[in-house]
Short mmCIF file of the C-alpha atoms (twelve columns), coordinates in Angstrom:
data_MODEL
# 
_entry.id   MODEL 
# 
loop_
_atom_site.group_PDB 
_atom_site.id 
_atom_site.type_symbol 
_atom_site.label_atom_id 
_atom_site.label_alt_id 
_atom_site.label_comp_id 
_atom_site.label_asym_id 
_atom_site.label_seq_id 
_atom_site.Cartn_x 
_atom_site.Cartn_y 
_atom_site.Cartn_z 
_atom_site.pdbx_PDB_model_num 
ATOM 1   C CA . MET A 1   254.548 125.566 -0.179 1 
ATOM 2   C CA . LEU A 2   252.401 122.448 0.062  1 
ATOM 3   C CA . ALA A 3   253.039 120.604 3.317  1 
ATOM 4   C CA . GLU A 4   253.620 116.885 3.242  1 
ATOM 5   C CA . PHE A 5   250.572 114.896 4.356  1 
ATOM 6   C CA . LYS A 6   251.623 112.273 6.866  1 
ATOM 7   C CA . PRO A 7   249.112 109.391 7.138  1 
ATOM 8   C CA . GLN A 8   247.989 108.490 10.656 1 
ATOM 9   C CA . VAL A 9   246.190 105.570 12.281 1 
ATOM 10  C CA . LEU A 10  243.325 105.813 14.785 1 
ATOM 11  C CA . LYS A 11  241.865 102.841 16.631 1 
ATOM 12  C CA . THR A 12  238.338 103.167 17.947 1 
ATOM 13  C CA . LYS A 13  236.474 100.568 19.964 1 
ATOM 14  C CA . THR A 14  235.186 98.892  16.808 1 
ATOM 15  C CA . ARG A 15  237.603 99.633  13.982 1 
ATOM 16  C CA . THR A 16  240.976 100.880 12.845 1 
ATOM 17  C CA . LEU A 17  240.963 104.084 10.804 1 
ATOM 18  C CA . LEU A 18  243.809 104.762 8.423  1 
ATOM 19  C CA . ILE A 19  243.879 108.481 7.707  1 
ATOM 20  C CA . GLU A 20  245.332 108.341 4.203  1 
ATOM 21  C CA . LYS A 21  243.616 111.597 3.273  1 
ATOM 22  C CA . PRO A 22  242.098 114.301 5.460  1 
ATOM 23  C CA . MET A 23  238.879 113.457 7.265  1 
ATOM 24  C CA . VAL A 24  235.818 115.613 7.885  1 
ATOM 25  C CA . MET A 25  234.179 115.840 11.306 1 
ATOM 26  C CA . GLY A 26  230.610 117.131 11.201 1 
ATOM 27  C CA . ILE A 27  229.373 119.247 14.109 1 
ATOM 28  C CA . LEU A 28  226.115 118.268 15.809 1 
ATOM 29  C CA . ASN A 29  225.280 120.714 18.600 1 
ATOM 30  C CA . THR A 30  222.478 119.656 20.918 1 
ATOM 31  C CA . THR A 31  222.697 122.906 22.868 1 
ATOM 32  C CA . SER A 32  220.509 125.957 22.262 1 
ATOM 33  C CA . ASP A 33  223.461 128.277 22.918 1 
ATOM 34  C CA . SER A 34  225.860 127.520 20.052 1 
ATOM 35  C CA . PHE A 35  227.067 130.638 18.229 1 
ATOM 36  C CA . TYR A 36  225.912 129.437 14.796 1 
ATOM 37  C CA . ASP A 37  223.343 126.627 14.950 1 
ATOM 38  C CA . GLY A 38  222.116 126.772 18.534 1 
ATOM 39  C CA . GLY A 39  218.640 125.329 19.019 1 
ATOM 40  C CA . LYS A 40  218.368 123.627 15.631 1 
ATOM 41  C CA . TYR A 41  219.167 120.081 16.714 1 
ATOM 42  C CA . HIS A 42  218.106 119.837 20.359 1 
ATOM 43  C CA . THR A 43  215.431 117.218 19.592 1 
ATOM 44  C CA . ILE A 44  216.386 113.656 18.742 1 
ATOM 45  C CA . GLU A 45  214.353 113.808 15.539 1 
ATOM 46  C CA . ASN A 46  216.182 116.899 14.268 1 
ATOM 47  C CA . ALA A 47  219.543 115.547 15.429 1 
ATOM 48  C CA . LEU A 48  218.999 112.284 13.525 1 
ATOM 49  C CA . LYS A 49  217.968 114.153 10.390 1 
ATOM 50  C CA . HIS A 50  221.049 116.370 10.516 1 
ATOM 51  C CA . CYS A 51  223.312 113.411 11.257 1 
ATOM 52  C CA . SER A 52  221.888 111.574 8.247  1 
ATOM 53  C CA . GLU A 53  222.502 114.584 6.021  1 
ATOM 54  C CA . MET A 54  226.106 114.932 7.186  1 
ATOM 55  C CA . LEU A 55  226.810 111.230 6.680  1 
ATOM 56  C CA . GLU A 56  225.311 111.366 3.186  1 
ATOM 57  C CA . ASN A 57  227.525 114.362 2.422  1 
ATOM 58  C CA . GLY A 58  230.644 112.445 3.403  1 
ATOM 59  C CA . ALA A 59  231.272 113.065 7.097  1 
ATOM 60  C CA . ASP A 60  233.790 110.615 8.563  1 
ATOM 61  C CA . ILE A 61  233.058 111.521 12.197 1 
ATOM 62  C CA . ILE A 62  230.080 113.139 13.948 1 
ATOM 63  C CA . ASP A 63  231.035 115.406 16.865 1 
ATOM 64  C CA . ILE A 64  228.226 115.797 19.408 1 
ATOM 65  C CA . GLY A 65  228.280 118.550 22.026 1 
ATOM 66  C CA . GLY A 66  225.896 119.766 24.713 1 
ATOM 67  C CA . GLN A 67  227.845 122.698 26.168 1 
ATOM 68  C CA . SER A 68  228.531 125.812 24.149 1 
ATOM 69  C CA . THR A 69  232.127 127.000 24.285 1 
ATOM 70  C CA . ARG A 70  231.621 130.202 22.325 1 
ATOM 71  C CA . PRO A 71  233.123 133.346 23.921 1 
ATOM 72  C CA . GLY A 72  230.917 134.398 26.817 1 
ATOM 73  C CA . ALA A 73  228.955 131.142 26.902 1 
ATOM 74  C CA . ALA A 74  227.143 130.264 30.118 1 
ATOM 75  C CA . MET A 75  227.918 126.936 31.768 1 
ATOM 76  C CA . VAL A 76  225.253 124.248 32.034 1 
ATOM 77  C CA . SER A 77  225.393 121.478 34.625 1 
ATOM 78  C CA . ALA A 78  227.092 118.182 33.877 1 
ATOM 79  C CA . ASP A 79  223.779 116.376 34.396 1 
ATOM 80  C CA . PHE A 80  222.053 118.594 31.851 1 
ATOM 81  C CA . GLU A 81  224.896 118.227 29.346 1 
ATOM 82  C CA . GLN A 82  224.726 114.462 29.715 1 
ATOM 83  C CA . SER A 83  220.938 114.465 29.355 1 
ATOM 84  C CA . ILE A 84  221.076 116.167 25.941 1 
ATOM 85  C CA . THR A 85  224.002 114.229 24.482 1 
ATOM 86  C CA . ALA A 86  223.780 110.578 25.602 1 
ATOM 87  C CA . PRO A 87  220.234 109.988 24.235 1 
ATOM 88  C CA . VAL A 88  221.235 111.469 20.869 1 
ATOM 89  C CA . ILE A 89  224.276 109.200 20.714 1 
ATOM 90  C CA . GLU A 90  222.138 106.161 21.540 1 
ATOM 91  C CA . ALA A 91  219.644 107.118 18.821 1 
ATOM 92  C CA . ILE A 92  222.367 107.604 16.212 1 
ATOM 93  C CA . MET A 93  223.954 104.267 17.048 1 
ATOM 94  C CA . LYS A 94  220.541 102.619 16.695 1 
ATOM 95  C CA . HIS A 95  219.745 104.192 13.323 1 
ATOM 96  C CA . PHE A 96  223.282 104.540 11.901 1 
ATOM 97  C CA . PRO A 97  225.333 101.886 13.755 1 
ATOM 98  C CA . GLN A 98  228.503 102.359 11.693 1 
ATOM 99  C CA . THR A 99  228.818 106.011 12.662 1 
ATOM 100 C CA . ILE A 100 231.988 107.123 14.404 1 
ATOM 101 C CA . ILE A 101 230.851 109.528 17.119 1 
ATOM 102 C CA . SER A 102 233.002 111.955 19.052 1 
ATOM 103 C CA . ILE A 103 231.737 113.502 22.288 1 
ATOM 104 C CA . ASP A 104 232.641 117.172 22.587 1 
ATOM 105 C CA . THR A 105 233.000 117.787 26.331 1 
ATOM 106 C CA . PHE A 106 235.493 118.848 28.980 1 
ATOM 107 C CA . ARG A 107 233.703 116.863 31.702 1 
ATOM 108 C CA . ALA A 108 234.783 113.307 32.501 1 
ATOM 109 C CA . SER A 109 231.318 112.226 33.657 1 
ATOM 110 C CA . VAL A 110 229.761 113.370 30.364 1 
ATOM 111 C CA . ALA A 111 232.530 111.656 28.398 1 
ATOM 112 C CA . LYS A 112 231.952 108.390 30.279 1 
ATOM 113 C CA . ALA A 113 228.206 108.468 29.665 1 
ATOM 114 C CA . ALA A 114 228.755 109.201 25.986 1 
ATOM 115 C CA . LEU A 115 231.289 106.413 25.583 1 
ATOM 116 C CA . ASP A 116 228.923 104.022 27.336 1 
ATOM 117 C CA . ALA A 117 226.208 105.137 24.896 1 
ATOM 118 C CA . GLY A 118 228.366 104.366 21.851 1 
ATOM 119 C CA . ALA A 119 230.726 107.288 21.273 1 
ATOM 120 C CA . ALA A 120 234.132 106.237 19.969 1 
ATOM 121 C CA . MET A 121 236.347 109.203 20.853 1 
ATOM 122 C CA . VAL A 122 236.540 112.281 23.088 1 
ATOM 123 C CA . ASN A 123 236.999 115.883 21.953 1 
ATOM 124 C CA . ASP A 124 238.077 118.001 24.932 1 
ATOM 125 C CA . VAL A 125 238.499 121.762 24.508 1 
ATOM 126 C CA . SER A 126 240.404 121.876 27.805 1 
ATOM 127 C CA . ALA A 127 242.787 118.967 27.118 1 
ATOM 128 C CA . GLY A 128 242.075 117.713 30.634 1 
ATOM 129 C CA . ASP A 129 242.877 121.015 32.327 1 
ATOM 130 C CA . ASP A 130 239.293 121.639 33.495 1 
ATOM 131 C CA . ASP A 131 238.503 118.191 34.918 1 
ATOM 132 C CA . PRO A 132 241.220 116.160 36.689 1 
ATOM 133 C CA . GLU A 133 239.308 112.936 35.991 1 
ATOM 134 C CA . MET A 134 239.217 113.332 32.207 1 
ATOM 135 C CA . LEU A 135 242.553 111.808 31.254 1 
ATOM 136 C CA . THR A 136 242.124 108.717 33.404 1 
ATOM 137 C CA . THR A 137 238.573 108.272 32.065 1 
ATOM 138 C CA . VAL A 138 239.760 108.389 28.451 1 
ATOM 139 C CA . ALA A 139 242.625 106.015 29.238 1 
ATOM 140 C CA . LYS A 140 240.210 103.539 30.812 1 
ATOM 141 C CA . PHE A 141 238.140 103.388 27.620 1 
ATOM 142 C CA . ASP A 142 241.279 103.402 25.405 1 
ATOM 143 C CA . VAL A 143 239.787 105.693 22.738 1 
ATOM 144 C CA . PRO A 144 241.295 108.487 20.644 1 
ATOM 145 C CA . TYR A 145 241.510 111.792 22.529 1 
ATOM 146 C CA . ILE A 146 241.426 115.238 20.954 1 
ATOM 147 C CA . ALA A 147 243.387 117.642 23.148 1 
ATOM 148 C CA . MET A 148 242.800 121.297 22.342 1 
ATOM 149 C CA . HIS A 149 244.774 124.326 23.452 1 
ATOM 150 C CA . LYS A 150 242.896 127.227 24.962 1 
ATOM 151 C CA . LYS A 151 243.882 130.193 27.079 1 
ATOM 152 C CA . GLY A 152 241.354 131.112 29.748 1 
ATOM 153 C CA . MET A 153 237.729 130.041 30.012 1 
ATOM 154 C CA . PRO A 154 234.943 130.696 27.476 1 
ATOM 155 C CA . ALA A 155 233.591 133.501 29.657 1 
ATOM 156 C CA . ASP A 156 236.814 135.514 29.442 1 
ATOM 157 C CA . MET A 157 239.167 133.861 26.945 1 
ATOM 158 C CA . GLN A 158 238.809 136.605 24.344 1 
ATOM 159 C CA . ASN A 159 239.489 139.439 26.786 1 
ATOM 160 C CA . ASP A 160 242.805 140.652 25.359 1 
ATOM 161 C CA . PRO A 161 244.797 137.361 25.154 1 
ATOM 162 C CA . LYS A 162 248.549 137.888 24.922 1 
ATOM 163 C CA . TYR A 163 251.472 135.744 23.729 1 
ATOM 164 C CA . GLN A 164 255.136 136.419 23.080 1 
ATOM 165 C CA . ASP A 165 255.029 133.864 20.256 1 
ATOM 166 C CA . VAL A 166 251.680 132.108 19.913 1 
ATOM 167 C CA . THR A 167 252.953 129.166 17.837 1 
ATOM 168 C CA . LEU A 168 255.862 128.510 20.179 1 
ATOM 169 C CA . GLU A 169 253.660 128.738 23.268 1 
ATOM 170 C CA . VAL A 170 251.032 126.397 21.833 1 
ATOM 171 C CA . HIS A 171 253.791 124.034 20.695 1 
ATOM 172 C CA . ASN A 172 255.325 124.009 24.173 1 
ATOM 173 C CA . TYR A 173 251.888 123.451 25.693 1 
ATOM 174 C CA . PHE A 174 251.479 120.279 23.656 1 
ATOM 175 C CA . LYS A 175 254.987 119.090 24.537 1 
ATOM 176 C CA . ALA A 176 254.000 119.132 28.193 1 
ATOM 177 C CA . LYS A 177 250.444 117.911 27.584 1 
ATOM 178 C CA . LEU A 178 251.562 114.835 25.649 1 
ATOM 179 C CA . ILE A 179 253.769 113.784 28.542 1 
ATOM 180 C CA . GLU A 180 250.685 114.129 30.739 1 
ATOM 181 C CA . THR A 181 248.369 112.152 28.446 1 
ATOM 182 C CA . GLN A 182 250.901 109.388 27.946 1 
ATOM 183 C CA . SER A 183 251.518 109.157 31.702 1 
ATOM 184 C CA . ALA A 184 247.767 108.809 32.206 1 
ATOM 185 C CA . GLY A 185 247.723 105.877 29.779 1 
ATOM 186 C CA . ILE A 186 246.212 107.537 26.719 1 
ATOM 187 C CA . SER A 187 247.689 105.905 23.629 1 
ATOM 188 C CA . GLN A 188 246.089 108.004 20.877 1 
ATOM 189 C CA . THR A 189 246.103 111.792 21.000 1 
ATOM 190 C CA . ILE A 190 244.974 114.232 18.314 1 
ATOM 191 C CA . ILE A 191 246.165 117.806 18.698 1 
ATOM 192 C CA . ASP A 192 243.994 120.860 18.071 1 
ATOM 193 C CA . PRO A 193 245.690 124.292 18.207 1 
ATOM 194 C CA . GLY A 194 242.398 125.820 19.347 1 
ATOM 195 C CA . PHE A 195 241.606 128.526 16.821 1 
ATOM 196 C CA . GLY A 196 239.520 131.226 18.504 1 
ATOM 197 C CA . PHE A 197 240.099 129.968 22.037 1 
ATOM 198 C CA . GLY A 198 242.019 132.717 23.786 1 
ATOM 199 C CA . LYS A 199 243.551 134.099 20.601 1 
ATOM 200 C CA . THR A 200 243.214 137.304 18.616 1 
ATOM 201 C CA . MET A 201 242.639 137.310 14.888 1 
ATOM 202 C CA . THR A 202 246.362 137.891 14.367 1 
ATOM 203 C CA . HIS A 203 247.188 134.953 16.646 1 
ATOM 204 C CA . ASN A 204 244.785 132.714 14.725 1 
ATOM 205 C CA . TYR A 205 246.251 133.506 11.314 1 
ATOM 206 C CA . HIS A 206 249.799 133.178 12.600 1 
ATOM 207 C CA . LEU A 207 248.934 129.692 13.887 1 
ATOM 208 C CA . LEU A 208 247.302 128.850 10.574 1 
ATOM 209 C CA . SER A 209 250.400 129.907 8.665  1 
ATOM 210 C CA . GLN A 210 252.597 127.837 10.992 1 
ATOM 211 C CA . LEU A 211 250.330 124.790 11.213 1 
ATOM 212 C CA . GLN A 212 252.921 122.598 9.532  1 
ATOM 213 C CA . SER A 213 255.210 123.020 12.558 1 
ATOM 214 C CA . PHE A 214 252.882 120.789 14.591 1 
ATOM 215 C CA . GLN A 215 253.733 117.863 12.328 1 
ATOM 216 C CA . SER A 216 256.824 117.433 14.488 1 
ATOM 217 C CA . PHE A 217 254.633 115.601 17.016 1 
ATOM 218 C CA . ASN A 218 253.784 112.970 14.373 1 
ATOM 219 C CA . LEU A 219 250.166 112.986 15.514 1 
ATOM 220 C CA . PRO A 220 246.919 113.820 13.729 1 
ATOM 221 C CA . ILE A 221 246.167 117.549 13.619 1 
ATOM 222 C CA . LEU A 222 242.579 118.754 13.904 1 
ATOM 223 C CA . VAL A 223 241.515 122.212 12.745 1 
ATOM 224 C CA . GLY A 224 238.220 123.787 13.775 1 
ATOM 225 C CA . VAL A 225 237.635 127.196 12.203 1 
ATOM 226 C CA . SER A 226 234.105 126.731 10.871 1 
ATOM 227 C CA . ARG A 227 232.286 130.091 10.658 1 
ATOM 228 C CA . LYS A 228 234.346 131.519 13.521 1 
ATOM 229 C CA . SER A 229 234.927 135.211 14.141 1 
ATOM 230 C CA . MET A 230 238.463 135.021 12.720 1 
ATOM 231 C CA . ILE A 231 236.636 134.625 9.402  1 
ATOM 232 C CA . TRP A 232 233.423 136.602 9.615  1 
ATOM 233 C CA . LYS A 233 234.926 139.606 11.383 1 
ATOM 234 C CA . LEU A 234 237.728 139.752 8.841  1 
ATOM 235 C CA . LEU A 235 235.220 139.649 5.978  1 
ATOM 236 C CA . SER A 236 232.726 142.037 7.642  1 
ATOM 237 C CA . VAL A 237 229.900 139.512 7.452  1 
ATOM 238 C CA . ASP A 238 228.138 137.379 10.074 1 
ATOM 239 C CA . PRO A 239 228.501 133.632 10.814 1 
ATOM 240 C CA . LYS A 240 225.626 132.779 8.458  1 
ATOM 241 C CA . ASN A 241 227.529 134.362 5.561  1 
ATOM 242 C CA . ALA A 242 230.958 132.972 6.422  1 
ATOM 243 C CA . LEU A 243 230.856 129.722 4.429  1 
ATOM 244 C CA . ASN A 244 233.031 130.939 1.571  1 
ATOM 245 C CA . GLY A 245 235.616 132.261 4.007  1 
ATOM 246 C CA . THR A 246 235.460 129.025 5.967  1 
ATOM 247 C CA . SER A 247 236.173 126.984 2.839  1 
ATOM 248 C CA . SER A 248 239.134 129.239 2.089  1 
ATOM 249 C CA . VAL A 249 240.618 128.810 5.562  1 
ATOM 250 C CA . ASN A 250 239.923 125.062 5.557  1 
ATOM 251 C CA . THR A 251 241.789 124.773 2.267  1 
ATOM 252 C CA . ILE A 252 244.776 126.615 3.719  1 
ATOM 253 C CA . ALA A 253 244.708 124.297 6.733  1 
ATOM 254 C CA . LEU A 254 244.709 121.255 4.446  1 
ATOM 255 C CA . LEU A 255 247.589 122.659 2.415  1 
ATOM 256 C CA . ASN A 256 249.465 123.116 5.701  1 
ATOM 257 C CA . GLY A 257 248.977 119.517 6.843  1 
ATOM 258 C CA . ALA A 258 245.635 119.244 8.702  1 
ATOM 259 C CA . HIS A 259 244.314 115.699 9.102  1 
ATOM 260 C CA . ILE A 260 240.783 116.462 10.326 1 
ATOM 261 C CA . LEU A 261 238.487 119.412 9.598  1 
ATOM 262 C CA . ARG A 262 235.770 120.055 12.187 1 
ATOM 263 C CA . VAL A 263 232.940 121.782 10.331 1 
ATOM 264 C CA . HIS A 264 229.288 122.773 10.228 1 
ATOM 265 C CA . ASP A 265 229.165 122.372 6.435  1 
ATOM 266 C CA . VAL A 266 230.259 118.855 5.521  1 
ATOM 267 C CA . LYS A 267 229.644 118.900 1.780  1 
ATOM 268 C CA . GLU A 268 231.819 121.971 1.220  1 
ATOM 269 C CA . ALA A 269 234.600 120.638 3.460  1 
ATOM 270 C CA . VAL A 270 234.622 117.319 1.590  1 
ATOM 271 C CA . GLU A 271 235.028 119.291 -1.631 1 
ATOM 272 C CA . CYS A 272 238.022 121.123 -0.128 1 
ATOM 273 C CA . VAL A 273 239.559 117.766 0.767  1 
ATOM 274 C CA . LYS A 274 239.021 116.431 -2.758 1 
ATOM 275 C CA . VAL A 275 240.680 119.462 -4.356 1 
ATOM 276 C CA . VAL A 276 243.731 119.440 -2.087 1 
ATOM 277 C CA . SER A 277 244.070 115.643 -2.350 1 
ATOM 278 C CA . MET A 278 244.060 115.921 -6.132 1 
ATOM 279 C CA . LEU A 279 246.683 118.632 -5.920 1 
ATOM 280 C CA . ARG A 280 248.925 116.366 -3.866 1 
ATOM 281 C CA . LYS A 281 248.469 113.501 -6.339 1 
ATOM 282 C CA . SER A 282 249.516 115.753 -9.212 1 
ATOM 283 C CA . LEU A 283 252.901 116.586 -7.687 1 
# 
C-alpha cells in the first residue's frame, strides 16, 4: 500500500523549504575512514568537485561529515573533525552560495563551527545523547535538527543488538526525545530511524516495512540506507556493487512515506523520487 506523503516545512537561516515531494541529501565525507568513499574527498578541491556534481544531479541538501560512524570506526578528536569540515563548508558557500549544507556530527563544538561557517542544519547520529551541549547549541542557532536513533556506539553497536519490538522501541525513543528537543528550544526536528545503527538486518527491514508508523509524529522522516550492509550483505556483494539494491530500498522508503533520502548516489536517488512522485500523481 502506498503511504500518504505529508508535505513538511523547514526553515533554514536563509530560506523556507516546502517539502512538497521527497528531497535528496547528498553525502560528502571529508574523512578517510568512511566505509564506502573514505579518502576521496578530504581535499577542498575534490570536495568542491563532488559537491558540484551532486548539485548538478539534483541534490537538495549536502551533508558534510568528518567523523566516520561505520561499525567499528575509530574516534577522531573534535578539533580534527572541525578542521576537516569547517573549511570545506566555507569553500562551498563561497563557490555555491545557495547550497543548503547539513553538518553531520554528534559534537556541539563541531556543529557550532559548521553553522558559523555557513551550514544550515545539523545531522546528529546520537540525537544529543553523546554531547549534552548539542541540543542547546542547535536551539541557539534555530536551525533544523536531524535526530537519529542508535543503540550503542559505533565501536560496538552491531555486537548482537536486541529488541523486543524494534519499531515500538524506536517509536518510544522519539516520543521521549521530542519532549527533550522541544524543552531545549529546538523548533524543527527531523527523525531518522537509524538504519544500521545498532540493528540487525531483520531489525532494519522490519523498520523499513513499518516506516509509515513514524508519520504519527507529523515531522519529516529521513532515511539513510545508502550502500549499507543491510543491502550488500543480503545481496552477497560489496558496498561498491550495492547501488541497485540501494535504489530498491530507497524506493520502498519513499513508498512508505520518507521525506528525505540521504545518499551517496544523487542521480539515482533523484530518479527514484521522480518515479514514486509520478506514481502518487497517477492515483
